[in-house]
PDB file of N, CA and C in Angstrom:
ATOM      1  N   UNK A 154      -3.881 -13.593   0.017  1.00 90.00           N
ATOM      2  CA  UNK A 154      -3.221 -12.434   0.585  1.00 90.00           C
ATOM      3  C   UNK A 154      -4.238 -11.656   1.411  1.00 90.00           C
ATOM      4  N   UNK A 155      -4.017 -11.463   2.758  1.00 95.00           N
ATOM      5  CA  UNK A 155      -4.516 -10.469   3.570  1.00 95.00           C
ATOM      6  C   UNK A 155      -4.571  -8.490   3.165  1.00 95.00           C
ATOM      7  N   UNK A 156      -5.230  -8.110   3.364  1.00 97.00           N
ATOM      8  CA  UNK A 156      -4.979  -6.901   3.246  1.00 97.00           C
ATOM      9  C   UNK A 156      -5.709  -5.996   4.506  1.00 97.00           C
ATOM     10  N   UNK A 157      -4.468  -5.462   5.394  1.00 97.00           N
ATOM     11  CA  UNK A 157      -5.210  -5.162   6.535  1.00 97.00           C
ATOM     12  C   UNK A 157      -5.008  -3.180   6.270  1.00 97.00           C
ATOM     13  N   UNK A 158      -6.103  -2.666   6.545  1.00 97.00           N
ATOM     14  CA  UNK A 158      -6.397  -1.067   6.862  1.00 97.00           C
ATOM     15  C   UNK A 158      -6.066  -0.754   7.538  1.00 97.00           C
ATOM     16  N   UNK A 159      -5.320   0.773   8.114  1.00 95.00           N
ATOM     17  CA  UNK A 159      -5.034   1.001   9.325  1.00 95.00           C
ATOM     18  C   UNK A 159      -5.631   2.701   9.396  1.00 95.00           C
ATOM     19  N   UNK A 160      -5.160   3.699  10.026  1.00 93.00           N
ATOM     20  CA  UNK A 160      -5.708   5.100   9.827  1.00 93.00           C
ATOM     21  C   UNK A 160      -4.939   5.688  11.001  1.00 93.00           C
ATOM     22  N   UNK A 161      -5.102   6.923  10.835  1.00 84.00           N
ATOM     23  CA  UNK A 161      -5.055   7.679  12.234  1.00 84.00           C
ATOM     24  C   UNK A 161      -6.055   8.389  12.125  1.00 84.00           C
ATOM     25  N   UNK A 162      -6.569   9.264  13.720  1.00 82.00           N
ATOM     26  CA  UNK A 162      -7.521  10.008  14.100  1.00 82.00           C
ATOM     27  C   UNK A 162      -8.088  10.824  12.722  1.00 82.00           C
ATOM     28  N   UNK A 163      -7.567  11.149  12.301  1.00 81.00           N
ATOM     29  CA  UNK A 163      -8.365  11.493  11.015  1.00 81.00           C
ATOM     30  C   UNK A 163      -8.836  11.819   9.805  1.00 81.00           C
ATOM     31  N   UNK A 164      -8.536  10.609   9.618  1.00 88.00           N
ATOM     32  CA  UNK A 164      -9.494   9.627   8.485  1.00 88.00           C
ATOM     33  C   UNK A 164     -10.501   8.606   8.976  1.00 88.00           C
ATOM     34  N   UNK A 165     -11.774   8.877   8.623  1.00 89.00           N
ATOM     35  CA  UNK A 165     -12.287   7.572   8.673  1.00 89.00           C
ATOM     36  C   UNK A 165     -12.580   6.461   7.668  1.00 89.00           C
ATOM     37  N   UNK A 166     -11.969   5.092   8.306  1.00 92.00           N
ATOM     38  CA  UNK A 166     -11.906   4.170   7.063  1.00 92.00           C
ATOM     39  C   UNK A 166     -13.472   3.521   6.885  1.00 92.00           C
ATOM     40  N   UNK A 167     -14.403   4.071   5.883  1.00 94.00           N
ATOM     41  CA  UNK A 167     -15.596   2.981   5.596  1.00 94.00           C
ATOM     42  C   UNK A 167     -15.764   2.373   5.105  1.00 94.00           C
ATOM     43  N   UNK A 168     -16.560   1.073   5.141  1.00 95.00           N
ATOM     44  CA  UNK A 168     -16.570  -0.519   4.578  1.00 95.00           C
ATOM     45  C   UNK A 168     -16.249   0.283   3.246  1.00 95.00           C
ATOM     46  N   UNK A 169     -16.854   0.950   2.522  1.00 96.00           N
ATOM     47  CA  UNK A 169     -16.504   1.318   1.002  1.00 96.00           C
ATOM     48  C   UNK A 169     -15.557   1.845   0.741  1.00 96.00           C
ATOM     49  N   UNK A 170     -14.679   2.584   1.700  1.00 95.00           N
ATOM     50  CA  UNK A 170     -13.148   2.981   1.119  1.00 95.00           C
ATOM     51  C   UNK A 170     -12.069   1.661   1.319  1.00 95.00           C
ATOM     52  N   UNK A 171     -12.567   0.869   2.458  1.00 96.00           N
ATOM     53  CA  UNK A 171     -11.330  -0.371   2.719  1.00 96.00           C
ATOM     54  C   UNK A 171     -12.178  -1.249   1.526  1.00 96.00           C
ATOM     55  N   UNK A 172     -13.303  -1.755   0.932  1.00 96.00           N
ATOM     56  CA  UNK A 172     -13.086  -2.280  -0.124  1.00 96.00           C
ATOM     57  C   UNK A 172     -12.710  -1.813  -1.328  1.00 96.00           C
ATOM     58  N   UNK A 173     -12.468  -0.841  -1.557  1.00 96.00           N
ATOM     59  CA  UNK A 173     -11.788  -0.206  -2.647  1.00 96.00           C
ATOM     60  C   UNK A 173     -10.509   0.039  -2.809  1.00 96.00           C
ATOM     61  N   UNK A 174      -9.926  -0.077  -1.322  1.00 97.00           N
ATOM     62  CA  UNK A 174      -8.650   0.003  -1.020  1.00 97.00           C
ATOM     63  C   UNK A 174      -7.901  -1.349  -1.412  1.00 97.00           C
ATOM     64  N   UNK A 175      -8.809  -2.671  -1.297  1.00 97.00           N
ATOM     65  CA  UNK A 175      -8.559  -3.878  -1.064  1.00 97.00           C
ATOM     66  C   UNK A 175      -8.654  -4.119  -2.310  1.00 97.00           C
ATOM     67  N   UNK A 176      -9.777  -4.191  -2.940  1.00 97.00           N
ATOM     68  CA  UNK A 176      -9.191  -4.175  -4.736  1.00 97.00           C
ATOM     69  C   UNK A 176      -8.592  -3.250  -5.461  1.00 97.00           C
ATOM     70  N   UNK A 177      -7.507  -2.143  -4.607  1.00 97.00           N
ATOM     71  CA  UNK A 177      -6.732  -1.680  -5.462  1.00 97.00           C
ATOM     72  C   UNK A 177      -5.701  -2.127  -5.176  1.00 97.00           C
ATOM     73  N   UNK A 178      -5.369  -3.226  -3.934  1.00 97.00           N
ATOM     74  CA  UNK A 178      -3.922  -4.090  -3.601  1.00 97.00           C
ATOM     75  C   UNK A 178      -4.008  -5.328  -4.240  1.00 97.00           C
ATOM     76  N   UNK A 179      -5.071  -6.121  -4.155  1.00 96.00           N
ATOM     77  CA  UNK A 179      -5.443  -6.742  -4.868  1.00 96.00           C
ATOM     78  C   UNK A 179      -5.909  -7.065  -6.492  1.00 96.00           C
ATOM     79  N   UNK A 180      -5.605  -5.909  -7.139  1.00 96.00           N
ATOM     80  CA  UNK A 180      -5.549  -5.783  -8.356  1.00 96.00           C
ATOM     81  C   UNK A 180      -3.982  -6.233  -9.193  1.00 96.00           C
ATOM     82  N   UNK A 181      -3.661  -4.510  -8.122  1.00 96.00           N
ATOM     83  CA  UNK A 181      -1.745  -4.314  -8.566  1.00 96.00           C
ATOM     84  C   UNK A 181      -0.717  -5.385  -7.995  1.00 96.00           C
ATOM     85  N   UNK A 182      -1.306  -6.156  -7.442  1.00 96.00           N
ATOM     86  CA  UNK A 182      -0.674  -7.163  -6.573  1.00 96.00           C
ATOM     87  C   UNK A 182      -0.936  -8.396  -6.791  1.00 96.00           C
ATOM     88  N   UNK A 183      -1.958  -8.300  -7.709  1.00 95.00           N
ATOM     89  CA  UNK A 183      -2.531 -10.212  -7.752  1.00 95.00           C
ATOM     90  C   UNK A 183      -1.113 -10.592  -8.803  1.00 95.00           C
ATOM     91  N   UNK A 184       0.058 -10.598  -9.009  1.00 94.00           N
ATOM     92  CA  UNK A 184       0.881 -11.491  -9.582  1.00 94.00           C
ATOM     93  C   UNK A 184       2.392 -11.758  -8.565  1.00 94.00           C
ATOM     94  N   UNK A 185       1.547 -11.259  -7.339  1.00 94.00           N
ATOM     95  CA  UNK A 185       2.709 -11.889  -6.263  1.00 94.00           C
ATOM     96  C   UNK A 185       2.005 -12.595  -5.119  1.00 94.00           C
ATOM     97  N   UNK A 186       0.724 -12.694  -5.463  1.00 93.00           N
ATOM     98  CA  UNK A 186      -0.313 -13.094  -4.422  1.00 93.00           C
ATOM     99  C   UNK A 186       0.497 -14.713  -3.480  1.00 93.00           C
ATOM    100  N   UNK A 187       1.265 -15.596  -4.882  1.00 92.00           N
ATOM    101  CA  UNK A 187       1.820 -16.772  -4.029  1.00 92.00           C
ATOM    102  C   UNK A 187       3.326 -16.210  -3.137  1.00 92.00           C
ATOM    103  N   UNK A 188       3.568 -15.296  -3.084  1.00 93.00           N
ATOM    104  CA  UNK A 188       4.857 -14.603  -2.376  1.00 93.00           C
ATOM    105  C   UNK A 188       4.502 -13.901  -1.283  1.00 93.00           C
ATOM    106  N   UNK A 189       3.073 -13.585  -1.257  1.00 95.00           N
ATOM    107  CA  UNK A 189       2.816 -12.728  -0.379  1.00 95.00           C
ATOM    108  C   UNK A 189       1.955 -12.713   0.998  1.00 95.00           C
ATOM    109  N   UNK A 190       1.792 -12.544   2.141  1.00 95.00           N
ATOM    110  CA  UNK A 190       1.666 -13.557   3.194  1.00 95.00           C
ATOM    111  C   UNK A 190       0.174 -12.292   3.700  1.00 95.00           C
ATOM    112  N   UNK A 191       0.431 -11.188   3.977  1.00 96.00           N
ATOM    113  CA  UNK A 191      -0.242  -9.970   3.859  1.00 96.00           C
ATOM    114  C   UNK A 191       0.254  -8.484   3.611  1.00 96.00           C
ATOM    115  N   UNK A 192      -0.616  -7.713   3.640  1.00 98.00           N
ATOM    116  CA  UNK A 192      -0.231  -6.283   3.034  1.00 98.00           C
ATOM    117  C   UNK A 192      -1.426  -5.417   4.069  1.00 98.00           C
ATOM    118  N   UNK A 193      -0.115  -4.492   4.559  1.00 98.00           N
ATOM    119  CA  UNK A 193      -0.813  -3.445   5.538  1.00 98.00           C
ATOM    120  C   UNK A 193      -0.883  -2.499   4.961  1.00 98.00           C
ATOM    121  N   UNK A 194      -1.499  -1.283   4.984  1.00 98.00           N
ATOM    122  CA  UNK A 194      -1.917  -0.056   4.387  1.00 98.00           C
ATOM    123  C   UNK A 194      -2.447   0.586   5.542  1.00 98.00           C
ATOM    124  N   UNK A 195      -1.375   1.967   5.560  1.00 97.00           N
ATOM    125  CA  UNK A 195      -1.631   2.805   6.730  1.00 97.00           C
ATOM    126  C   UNK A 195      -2.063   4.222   5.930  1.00 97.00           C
ATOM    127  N   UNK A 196      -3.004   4.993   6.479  1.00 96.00           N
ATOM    128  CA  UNK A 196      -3.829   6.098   5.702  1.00 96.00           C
ATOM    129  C   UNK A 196      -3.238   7.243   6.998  1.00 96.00           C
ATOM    130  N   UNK A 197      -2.990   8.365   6.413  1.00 93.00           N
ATOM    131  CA  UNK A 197      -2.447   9.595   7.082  1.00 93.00           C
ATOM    132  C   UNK A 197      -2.933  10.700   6.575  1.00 93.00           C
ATOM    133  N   UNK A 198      -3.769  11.305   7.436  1.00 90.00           N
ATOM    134  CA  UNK A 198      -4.197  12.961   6.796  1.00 90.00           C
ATOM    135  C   UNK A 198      -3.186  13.889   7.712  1.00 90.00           C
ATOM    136  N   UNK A 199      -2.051  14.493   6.960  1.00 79.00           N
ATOM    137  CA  UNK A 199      -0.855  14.843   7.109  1.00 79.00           C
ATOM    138  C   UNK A 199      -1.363  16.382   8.374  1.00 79.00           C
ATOM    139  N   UNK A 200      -2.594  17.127   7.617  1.00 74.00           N
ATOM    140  CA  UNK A 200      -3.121  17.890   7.620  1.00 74.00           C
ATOM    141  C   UNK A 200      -4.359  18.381   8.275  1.00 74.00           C
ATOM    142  N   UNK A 201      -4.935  17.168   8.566  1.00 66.00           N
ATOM    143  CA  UNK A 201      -6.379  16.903   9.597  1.00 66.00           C
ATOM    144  C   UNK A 201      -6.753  17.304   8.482  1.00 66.00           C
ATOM    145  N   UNK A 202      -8.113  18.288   9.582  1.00 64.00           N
ATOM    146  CA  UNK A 202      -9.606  18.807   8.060  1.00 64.00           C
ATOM    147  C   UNK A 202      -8.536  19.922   7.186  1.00 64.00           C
ATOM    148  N   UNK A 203      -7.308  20.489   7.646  1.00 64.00           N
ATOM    149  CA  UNK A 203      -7.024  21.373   6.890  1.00 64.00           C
ATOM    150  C   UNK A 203      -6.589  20.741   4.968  1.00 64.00           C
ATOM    151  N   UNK A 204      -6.879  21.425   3.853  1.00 63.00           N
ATOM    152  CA  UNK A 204      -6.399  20.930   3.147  1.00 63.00           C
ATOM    153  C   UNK A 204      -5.058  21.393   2.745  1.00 63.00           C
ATOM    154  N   UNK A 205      -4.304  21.001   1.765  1.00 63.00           N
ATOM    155  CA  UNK A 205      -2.972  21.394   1.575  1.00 63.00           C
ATOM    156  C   UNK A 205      -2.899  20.397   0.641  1.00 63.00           C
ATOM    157  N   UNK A 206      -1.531  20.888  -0.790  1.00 71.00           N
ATOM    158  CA  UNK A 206      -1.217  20.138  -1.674  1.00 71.00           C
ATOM    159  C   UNK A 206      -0.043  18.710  -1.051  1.00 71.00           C
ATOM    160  N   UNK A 207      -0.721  17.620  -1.445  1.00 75.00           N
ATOM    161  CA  UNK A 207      -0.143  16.127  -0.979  1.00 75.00           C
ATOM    162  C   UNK A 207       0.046  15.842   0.461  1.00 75.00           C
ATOM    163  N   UNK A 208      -1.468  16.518   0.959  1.00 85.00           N
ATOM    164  CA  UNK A 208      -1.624  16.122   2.481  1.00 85.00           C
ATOM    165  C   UNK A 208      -2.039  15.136   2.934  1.00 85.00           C
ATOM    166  N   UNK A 209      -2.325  14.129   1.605  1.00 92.00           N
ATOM    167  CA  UNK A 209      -2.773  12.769   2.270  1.00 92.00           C
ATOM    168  C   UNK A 209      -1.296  11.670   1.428  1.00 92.00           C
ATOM    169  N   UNK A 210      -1.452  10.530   2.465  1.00 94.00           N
ATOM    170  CA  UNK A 210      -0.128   9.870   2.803  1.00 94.00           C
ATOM    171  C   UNK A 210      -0.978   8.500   2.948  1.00 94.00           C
ATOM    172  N   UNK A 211      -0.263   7.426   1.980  1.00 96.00           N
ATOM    173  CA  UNK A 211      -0.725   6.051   2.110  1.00 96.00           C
ATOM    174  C   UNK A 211       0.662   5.718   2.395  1.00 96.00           C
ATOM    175  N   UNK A 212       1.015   4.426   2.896  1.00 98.00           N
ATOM    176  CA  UNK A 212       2.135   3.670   3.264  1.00 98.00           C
ATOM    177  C   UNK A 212       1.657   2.571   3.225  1.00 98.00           C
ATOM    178  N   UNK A 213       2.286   1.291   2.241  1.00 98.00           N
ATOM    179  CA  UNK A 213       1.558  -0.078   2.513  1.00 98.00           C
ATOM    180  C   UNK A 213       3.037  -0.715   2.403  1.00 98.00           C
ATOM    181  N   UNK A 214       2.806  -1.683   3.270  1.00 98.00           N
ATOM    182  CA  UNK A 214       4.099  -2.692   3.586  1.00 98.00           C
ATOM    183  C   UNK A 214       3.562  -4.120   3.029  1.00 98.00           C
ATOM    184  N   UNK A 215       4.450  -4.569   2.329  1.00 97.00           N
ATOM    185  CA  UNK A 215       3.622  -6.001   1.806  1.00 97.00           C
ATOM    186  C   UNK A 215       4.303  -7.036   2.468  1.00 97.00           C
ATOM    187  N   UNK A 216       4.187  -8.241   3.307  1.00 96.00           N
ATOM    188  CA  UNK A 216       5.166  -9.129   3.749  1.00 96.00           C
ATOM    189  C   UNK A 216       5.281 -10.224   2.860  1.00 96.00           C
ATOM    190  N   UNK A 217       6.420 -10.580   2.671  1.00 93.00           N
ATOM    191  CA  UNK A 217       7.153 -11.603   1.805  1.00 93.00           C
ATOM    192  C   UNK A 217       7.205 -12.788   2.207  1.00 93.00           C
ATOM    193  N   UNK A 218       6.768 -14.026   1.878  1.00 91.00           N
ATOM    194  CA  UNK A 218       7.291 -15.307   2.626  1.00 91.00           C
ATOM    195  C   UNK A 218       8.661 -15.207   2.823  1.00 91.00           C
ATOM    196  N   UNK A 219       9.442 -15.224   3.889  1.00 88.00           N
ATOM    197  CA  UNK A 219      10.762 -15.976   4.342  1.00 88.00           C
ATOM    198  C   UNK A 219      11.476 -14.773   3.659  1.00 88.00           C
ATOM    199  N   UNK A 220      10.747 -13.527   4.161  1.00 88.00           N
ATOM    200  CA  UNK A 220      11.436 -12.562   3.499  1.00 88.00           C
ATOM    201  C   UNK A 220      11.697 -11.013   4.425  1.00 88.00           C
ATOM    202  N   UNK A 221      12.336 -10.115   4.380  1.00 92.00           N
ATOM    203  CA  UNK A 221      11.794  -8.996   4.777  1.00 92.00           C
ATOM    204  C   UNK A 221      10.652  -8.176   4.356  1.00 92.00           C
ATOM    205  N   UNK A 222       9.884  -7.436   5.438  1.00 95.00           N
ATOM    206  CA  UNK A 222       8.641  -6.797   4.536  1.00 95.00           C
ATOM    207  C   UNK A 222       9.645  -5.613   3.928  1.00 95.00           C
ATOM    208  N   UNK A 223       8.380  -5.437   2.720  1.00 96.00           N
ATOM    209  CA  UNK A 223       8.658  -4.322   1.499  1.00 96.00           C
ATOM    210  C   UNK A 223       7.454  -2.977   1.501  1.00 96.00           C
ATOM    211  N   UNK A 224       8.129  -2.051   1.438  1.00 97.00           N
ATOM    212  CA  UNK A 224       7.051  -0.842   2.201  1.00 97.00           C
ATOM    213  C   UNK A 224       7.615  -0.025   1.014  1.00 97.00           C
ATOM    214  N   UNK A 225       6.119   0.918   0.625  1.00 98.00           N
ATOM    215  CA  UNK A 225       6.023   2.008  -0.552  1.00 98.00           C
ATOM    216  C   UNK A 225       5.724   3.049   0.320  1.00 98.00           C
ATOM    217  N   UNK A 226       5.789   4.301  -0.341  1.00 97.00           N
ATOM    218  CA  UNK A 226       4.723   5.178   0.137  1.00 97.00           C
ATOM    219  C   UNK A 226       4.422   6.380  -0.404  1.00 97.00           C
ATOM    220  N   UNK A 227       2.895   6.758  -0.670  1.00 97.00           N
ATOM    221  CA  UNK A 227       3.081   7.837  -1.652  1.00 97.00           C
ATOM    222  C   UNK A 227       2.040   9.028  -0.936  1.00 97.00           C
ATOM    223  N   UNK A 228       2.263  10.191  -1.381  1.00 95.00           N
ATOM    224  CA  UNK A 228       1.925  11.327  -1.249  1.00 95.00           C
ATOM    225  C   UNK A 228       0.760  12.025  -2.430  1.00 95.00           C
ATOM    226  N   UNK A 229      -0.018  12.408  -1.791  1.00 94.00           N
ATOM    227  CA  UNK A 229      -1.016  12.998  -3.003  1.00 94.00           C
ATOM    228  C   UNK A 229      -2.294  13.999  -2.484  1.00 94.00           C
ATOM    229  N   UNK A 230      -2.852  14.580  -3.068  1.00 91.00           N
ATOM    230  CA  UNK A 230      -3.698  15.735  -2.781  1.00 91.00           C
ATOM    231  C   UNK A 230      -4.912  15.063  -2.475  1.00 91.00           C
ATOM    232  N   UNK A 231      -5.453  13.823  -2.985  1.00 91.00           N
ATOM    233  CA  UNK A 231      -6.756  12.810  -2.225  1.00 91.00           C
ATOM    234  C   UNK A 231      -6.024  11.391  -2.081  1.00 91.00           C
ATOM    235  N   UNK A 232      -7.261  10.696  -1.221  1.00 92.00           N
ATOM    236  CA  UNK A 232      -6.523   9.736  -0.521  1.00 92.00           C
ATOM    237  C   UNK A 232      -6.535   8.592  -1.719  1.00 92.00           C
ATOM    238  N   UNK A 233      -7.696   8.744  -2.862  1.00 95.00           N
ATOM    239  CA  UNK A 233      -7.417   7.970  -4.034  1.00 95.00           C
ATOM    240  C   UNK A 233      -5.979   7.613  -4.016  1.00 95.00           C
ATOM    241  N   UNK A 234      -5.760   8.951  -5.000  1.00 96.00           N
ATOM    242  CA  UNK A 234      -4.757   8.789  -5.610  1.00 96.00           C
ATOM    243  C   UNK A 234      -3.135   8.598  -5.177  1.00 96.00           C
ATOM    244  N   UNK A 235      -3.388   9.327  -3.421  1.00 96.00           N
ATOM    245  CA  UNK A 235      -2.040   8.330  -2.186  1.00 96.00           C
ATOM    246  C   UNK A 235      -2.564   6.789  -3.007  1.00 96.00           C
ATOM    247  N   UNK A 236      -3.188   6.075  -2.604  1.00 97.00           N
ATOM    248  CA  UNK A 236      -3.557   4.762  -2.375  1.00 97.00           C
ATOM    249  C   UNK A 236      -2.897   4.386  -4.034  1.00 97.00           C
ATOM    250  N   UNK A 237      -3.391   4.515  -5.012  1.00 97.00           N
ATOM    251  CA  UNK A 237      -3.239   4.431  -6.261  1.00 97.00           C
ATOM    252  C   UNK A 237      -1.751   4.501  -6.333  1.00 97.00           C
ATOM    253  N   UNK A 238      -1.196   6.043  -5.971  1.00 98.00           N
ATOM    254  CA  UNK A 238       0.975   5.735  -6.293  1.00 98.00           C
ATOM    255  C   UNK A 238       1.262   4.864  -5.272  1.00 98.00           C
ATOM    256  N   UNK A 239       0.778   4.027  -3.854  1.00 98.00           N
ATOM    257  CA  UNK A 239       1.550   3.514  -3.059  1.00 98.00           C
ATOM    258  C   UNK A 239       1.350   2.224  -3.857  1.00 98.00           C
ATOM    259  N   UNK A 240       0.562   2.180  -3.944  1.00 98.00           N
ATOM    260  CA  UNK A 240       0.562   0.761  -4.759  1.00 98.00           C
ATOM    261  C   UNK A 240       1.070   0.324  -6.113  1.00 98.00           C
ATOM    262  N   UNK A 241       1.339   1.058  -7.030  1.00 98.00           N
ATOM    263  CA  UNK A 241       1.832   1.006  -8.232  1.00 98.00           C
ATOM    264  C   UNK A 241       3.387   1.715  -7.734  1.00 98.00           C
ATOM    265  N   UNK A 242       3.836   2.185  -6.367  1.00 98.00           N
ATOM    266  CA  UNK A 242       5.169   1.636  -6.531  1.00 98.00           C
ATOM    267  C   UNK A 242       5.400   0.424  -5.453  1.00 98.00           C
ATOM    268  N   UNK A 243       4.581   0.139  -5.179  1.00 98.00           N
ATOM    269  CA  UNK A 243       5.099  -1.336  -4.199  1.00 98.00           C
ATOM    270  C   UNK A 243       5.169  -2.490  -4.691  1.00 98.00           C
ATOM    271  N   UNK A 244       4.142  -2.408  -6.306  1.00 97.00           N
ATOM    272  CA  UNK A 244       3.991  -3.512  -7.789  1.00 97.00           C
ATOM    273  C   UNK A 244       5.495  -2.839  -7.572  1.00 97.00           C
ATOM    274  N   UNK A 245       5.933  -2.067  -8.343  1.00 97.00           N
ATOM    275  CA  UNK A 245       7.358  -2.088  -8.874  1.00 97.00           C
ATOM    276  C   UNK A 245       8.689  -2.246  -7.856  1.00 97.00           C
ATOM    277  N   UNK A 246       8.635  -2.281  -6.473  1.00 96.00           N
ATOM    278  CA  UNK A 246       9.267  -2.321  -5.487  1.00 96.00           C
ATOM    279  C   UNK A 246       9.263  -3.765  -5.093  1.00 96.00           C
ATOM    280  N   UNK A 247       8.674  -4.869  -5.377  1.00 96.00           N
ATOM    281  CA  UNK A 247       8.122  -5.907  -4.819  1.00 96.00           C
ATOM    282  C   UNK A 247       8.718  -6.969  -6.580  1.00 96.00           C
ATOM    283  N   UNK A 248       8.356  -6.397  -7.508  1.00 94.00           N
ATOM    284  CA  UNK A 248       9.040  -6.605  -8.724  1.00 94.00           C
ATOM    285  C   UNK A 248      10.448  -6.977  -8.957  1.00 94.00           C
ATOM    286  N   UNK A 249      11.373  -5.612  -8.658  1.00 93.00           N
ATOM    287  CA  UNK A 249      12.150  -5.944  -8.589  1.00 93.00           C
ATOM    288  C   UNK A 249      13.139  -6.836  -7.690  1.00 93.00           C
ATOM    289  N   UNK A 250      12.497  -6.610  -5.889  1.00 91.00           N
ATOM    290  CA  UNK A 250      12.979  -7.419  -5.165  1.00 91.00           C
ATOM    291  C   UNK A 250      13.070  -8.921  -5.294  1.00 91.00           C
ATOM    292  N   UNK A 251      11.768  -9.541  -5.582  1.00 88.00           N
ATOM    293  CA  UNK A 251      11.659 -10.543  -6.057  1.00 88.00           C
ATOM    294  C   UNK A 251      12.107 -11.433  -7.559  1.00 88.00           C
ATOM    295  N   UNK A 252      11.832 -10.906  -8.474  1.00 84.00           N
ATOM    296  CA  UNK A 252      13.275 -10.816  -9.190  1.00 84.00           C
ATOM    297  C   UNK A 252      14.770 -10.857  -9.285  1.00 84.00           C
ATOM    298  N   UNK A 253      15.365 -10.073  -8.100  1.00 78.00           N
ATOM    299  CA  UNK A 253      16.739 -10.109  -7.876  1.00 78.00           C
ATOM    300  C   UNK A 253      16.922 -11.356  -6.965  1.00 78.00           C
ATOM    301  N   UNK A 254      15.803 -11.697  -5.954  1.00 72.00           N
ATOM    302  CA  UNK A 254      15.729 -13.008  -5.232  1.00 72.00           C
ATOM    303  C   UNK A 254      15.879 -14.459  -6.254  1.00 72.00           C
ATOM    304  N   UNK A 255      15.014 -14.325  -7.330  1.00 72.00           N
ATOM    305  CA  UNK A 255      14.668 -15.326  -8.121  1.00 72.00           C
ATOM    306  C   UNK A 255      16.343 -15.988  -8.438  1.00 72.00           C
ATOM    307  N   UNK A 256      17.288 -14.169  -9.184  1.00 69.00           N
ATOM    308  CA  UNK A 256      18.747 -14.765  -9.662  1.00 69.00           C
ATOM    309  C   UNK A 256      19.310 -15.420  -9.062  1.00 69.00           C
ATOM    310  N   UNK A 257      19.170 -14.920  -7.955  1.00 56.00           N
ATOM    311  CA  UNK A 257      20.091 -15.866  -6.455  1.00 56.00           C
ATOM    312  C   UNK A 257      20.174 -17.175  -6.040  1.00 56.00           C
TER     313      UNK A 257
END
């Protein structure tokens, strides 16, 4: 599974936040790794330098073999913990889709 970073003007992504980013998709995600083709992760500071409560914004889209992509996205006061809920709901978003695929 690919895992590609993305950002806007400002955030900057460094080798140490995209590998941390990458084993946190790669963690919550290693039990769809054969379903899964890559996973984008887009980083948003809602707010620029200003701070504000849940001004940072992760969005990760995971693509599915022979599937539509599946997109989370979470809101949070650091970009951790965006990164951390987008991903623990895209495990559960990606869960169930695939699952309901399996009945079919």
């Amino acid at each position: 599974m690919q895992v590609l970073v993305n950002s806007n003007h400002s955030i900057s992504v460094t080798s140490d936040l995209e590998d941390r980013i990458k084993a946190t998709v790669e963690t919550e995600l290693e039990r769809f790794d054969d379903h899964l083709t890559r996973v984008e992760v887009h980083l948003n500071d809602q707010n620029s330098n200003k701070s504000g409560p849940q001004d940072k914004r992760c969005q990760m889209e995971a693509r599915v073999k022979g599937h539509d992509p599946i997109s989370a996205t979470h809101k949070a006061e650091t970009l951790d913990l965006a990164i951390n809920g987008a991903a623990e709901k895209l495990n559960h978003a990606l869960g169930h889709a695939l699952d309901k695929l399996n009945r079919h």
